[in-house]
XYZ file of C-alpha atoms in Angstrom:
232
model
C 135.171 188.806 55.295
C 135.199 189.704 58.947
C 135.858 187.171 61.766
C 132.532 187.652 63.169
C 130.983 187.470 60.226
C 132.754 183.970 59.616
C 131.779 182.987 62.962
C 128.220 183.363 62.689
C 128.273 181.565 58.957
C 129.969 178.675 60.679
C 127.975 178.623 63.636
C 124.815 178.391 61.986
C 126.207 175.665 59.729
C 127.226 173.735 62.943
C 123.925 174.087 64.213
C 121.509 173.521 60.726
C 124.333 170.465 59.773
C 124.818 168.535 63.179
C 120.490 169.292 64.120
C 119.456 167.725 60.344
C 122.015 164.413 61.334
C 120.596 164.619 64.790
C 116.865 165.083 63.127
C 117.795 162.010 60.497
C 118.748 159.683 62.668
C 116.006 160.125 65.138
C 113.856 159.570 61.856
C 115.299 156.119 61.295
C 118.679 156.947 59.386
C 117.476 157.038 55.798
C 119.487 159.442 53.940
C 118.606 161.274 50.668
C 120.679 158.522 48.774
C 119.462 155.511 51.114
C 122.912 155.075 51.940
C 122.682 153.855 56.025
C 126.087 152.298 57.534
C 126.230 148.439 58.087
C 126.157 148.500 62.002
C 123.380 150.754 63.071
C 121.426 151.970 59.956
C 122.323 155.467 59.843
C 123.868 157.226 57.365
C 127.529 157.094 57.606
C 127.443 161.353 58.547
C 124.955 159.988 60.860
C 127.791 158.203 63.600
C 128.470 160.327 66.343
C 132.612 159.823 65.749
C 131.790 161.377 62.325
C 130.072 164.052 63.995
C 132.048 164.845 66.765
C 134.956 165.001 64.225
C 132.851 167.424 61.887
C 131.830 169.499 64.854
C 135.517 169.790 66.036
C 135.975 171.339 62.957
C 133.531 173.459 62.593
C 133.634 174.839 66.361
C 137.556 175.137 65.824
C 137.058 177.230 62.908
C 134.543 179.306 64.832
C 137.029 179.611 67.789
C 139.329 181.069 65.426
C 137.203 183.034 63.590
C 135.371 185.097 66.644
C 138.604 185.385 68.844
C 141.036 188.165 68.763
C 144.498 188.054 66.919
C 146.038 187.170 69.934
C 144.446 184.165 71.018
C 143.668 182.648 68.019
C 144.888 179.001 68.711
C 143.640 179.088 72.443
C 139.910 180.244 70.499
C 140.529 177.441 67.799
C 141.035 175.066 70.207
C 138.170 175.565 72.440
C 135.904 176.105 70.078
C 136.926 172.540 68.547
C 136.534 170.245 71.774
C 133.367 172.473 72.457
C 132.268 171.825 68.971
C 132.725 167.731 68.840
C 131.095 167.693 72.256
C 128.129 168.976 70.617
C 128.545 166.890 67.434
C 128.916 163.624 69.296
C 125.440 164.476 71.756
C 123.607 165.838 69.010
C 124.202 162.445 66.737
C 124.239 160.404 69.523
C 122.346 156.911 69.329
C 118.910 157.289 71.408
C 117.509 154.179 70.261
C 115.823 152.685 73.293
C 117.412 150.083 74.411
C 115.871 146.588 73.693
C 113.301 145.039 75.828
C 114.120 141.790 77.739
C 111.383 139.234 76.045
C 109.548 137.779 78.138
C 110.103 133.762 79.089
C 106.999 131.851 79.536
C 106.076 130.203 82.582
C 106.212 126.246 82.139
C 102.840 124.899 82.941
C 102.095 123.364 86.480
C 102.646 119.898 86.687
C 99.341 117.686 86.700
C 97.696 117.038 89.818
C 98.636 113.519 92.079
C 95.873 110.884 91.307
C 93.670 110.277 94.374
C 94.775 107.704 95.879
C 92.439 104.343 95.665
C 90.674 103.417 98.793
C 91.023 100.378 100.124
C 88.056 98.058 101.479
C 88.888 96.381 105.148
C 87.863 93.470 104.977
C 85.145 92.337 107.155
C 84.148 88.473 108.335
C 80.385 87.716 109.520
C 80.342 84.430 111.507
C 77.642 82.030 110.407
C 76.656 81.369 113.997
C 75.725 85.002 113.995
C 74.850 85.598 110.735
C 72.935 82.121 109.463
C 71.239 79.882 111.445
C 72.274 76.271 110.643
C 72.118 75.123 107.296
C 70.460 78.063 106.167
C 71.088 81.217 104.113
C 69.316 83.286 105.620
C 70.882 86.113 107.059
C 69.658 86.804 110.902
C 69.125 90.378 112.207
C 72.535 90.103 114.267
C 74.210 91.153 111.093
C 72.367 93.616 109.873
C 73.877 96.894 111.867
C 77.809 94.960 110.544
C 75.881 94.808 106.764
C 74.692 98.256 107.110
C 77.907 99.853 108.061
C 79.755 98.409 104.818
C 77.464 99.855 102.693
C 77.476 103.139 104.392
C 81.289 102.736 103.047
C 80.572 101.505 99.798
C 78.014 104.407 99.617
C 80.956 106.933 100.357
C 83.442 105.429 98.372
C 81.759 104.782 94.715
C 84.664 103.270 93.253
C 85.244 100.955 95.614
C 84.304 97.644 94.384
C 83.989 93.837 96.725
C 83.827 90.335 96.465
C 81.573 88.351 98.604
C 83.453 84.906 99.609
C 81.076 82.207 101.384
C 82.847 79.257 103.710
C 81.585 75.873 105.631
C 83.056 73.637 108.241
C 84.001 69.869 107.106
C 80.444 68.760 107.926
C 78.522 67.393 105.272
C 79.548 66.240 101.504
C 81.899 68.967 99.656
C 79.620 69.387 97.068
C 76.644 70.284 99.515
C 78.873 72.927 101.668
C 79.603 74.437 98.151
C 76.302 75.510 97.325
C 75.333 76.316 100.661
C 78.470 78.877 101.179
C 77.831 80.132 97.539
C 73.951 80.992 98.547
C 74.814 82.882 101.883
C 77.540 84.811 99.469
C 74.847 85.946 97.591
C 72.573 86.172 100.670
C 74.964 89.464 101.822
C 74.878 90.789 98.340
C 71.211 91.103 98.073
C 71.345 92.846 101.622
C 73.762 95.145 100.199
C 71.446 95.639 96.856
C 68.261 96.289 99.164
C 70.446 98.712 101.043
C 71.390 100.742 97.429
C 74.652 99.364 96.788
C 74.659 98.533 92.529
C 74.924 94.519 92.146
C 77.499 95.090 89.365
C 80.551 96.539 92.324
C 80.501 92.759 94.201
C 80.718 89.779 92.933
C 79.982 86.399 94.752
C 81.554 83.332 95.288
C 81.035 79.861 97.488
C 84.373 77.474 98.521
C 82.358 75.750 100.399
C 85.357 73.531 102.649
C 87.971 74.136 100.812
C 89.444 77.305 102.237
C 89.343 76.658 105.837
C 90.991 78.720 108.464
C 90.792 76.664 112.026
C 90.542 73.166 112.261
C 87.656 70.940 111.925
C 88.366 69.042 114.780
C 86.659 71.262 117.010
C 83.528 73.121 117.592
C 85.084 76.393 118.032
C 87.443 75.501 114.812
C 84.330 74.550 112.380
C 82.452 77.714 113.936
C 85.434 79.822 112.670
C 85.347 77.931 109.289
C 81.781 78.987 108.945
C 81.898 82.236 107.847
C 81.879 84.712 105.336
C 84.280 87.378 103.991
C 83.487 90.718 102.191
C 87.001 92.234 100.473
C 88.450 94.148 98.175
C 87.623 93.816 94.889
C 90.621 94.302 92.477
């Protein structure tokens, strides 16, 4: 057989042989046989070192098939590192590379509580707020009275205890009663001005939590009093 004529038999096996294992591998690497190789799951004809070595081979024997008698090795040659060239990049792994996965976001941490508002405490002064021995509150304390349950109002969780106080005049068991019914004197106001009874509670110590002397007018006037504070 002619040179050319073995040229063209081999070239068109290097180009059927080397586009199939190119074709079969895109296609997943099954083989006829099922046989795939251990590290990538082609075929073992499938690897591109295979391949390239098969197409060296082939293109060599091309080389020295279609080249003259006088440069048969330099046409061998060629034709072989031409040949595994295309071997190699015709069998060559084109399997995408993987994607990175995606990491989810940790959730945001939960929101601060609000922070709890705290009640000032405020102190009416009998002398304005009673008249003597009475528990009735006068109109001097209304616009003070008014202003705490604008804040009680605006604060819902807020929450106060109503504390009533006398001076040293009198029995202890009198001043008790008397400082427990101006207590609940301010929390009817408070009521009457929308404020539920259940956020204040009331309570009378009549003398025994004094905070001036007794001694003294101005000291028993401070002692007569009473408190609105926090309720905890």
């Amino acid at each position: 057989m002619k040179k050319s004529t073995t040229g063209l038999l081999l070239g068109s096996a290097l180009v059927i042989g080397l586009s199939g294992c190119a074709t079969d591998f895109q296609r997943g690497g099954e083989t006829a046989g099922g046989t795939t190789t251990a590290s990538s799951g082609n075929a073992w004809y499938q690897q591109p070192v295979v391949c390239g070595i098969a197409g060296g081979l082939i293109g060599g024997s091309i080389g020295y098939a279609t080249s003259g008698s006088s440069d048969e090795d330099t046409g061998a040659a060629t034709g072989a590192v031409a040949g595994s060239a295309i071997g190699a990049l015709l069998c060559a792994d084109r399997t995408p590379p993987p994607q990175p996965v995606a990491t989810p976001e940790p959730p945001p941490p939960a929101p601060e509580p609000a922070p709890v508002t705290e009640f000032e405490p405020v102190t009416l002064d009998s002398e304005v707020t009673f008249a003597f021995d009475s528990a009735e509150i006068r109109p001097g304390a209304h616009q003070t009275l008014d202003q705490v349950a604008a804040t009680l109002r605006e604060n819902p969780n807020l929450r106060v205890r109503i504390e009533g106080h006398t001076d040293s005049v009198g029995s202890a068991q009198y001043n008790q009663g008397l400082s427990q019914r101006r207590a609940d004197s301010v929390r009817d106001f408070l009521v009457s001005r929308g404020i539920a009874e259940n956020r204040m509670t009331t309570r009378g110590f009549g003398l025994e939590r004094p905070v001036a002397t007794n001694e003294t007018d101005e000291g028993r006037a401070q002692n007569r009093r009473v408190e609105i504070l926090n309720w905890d």
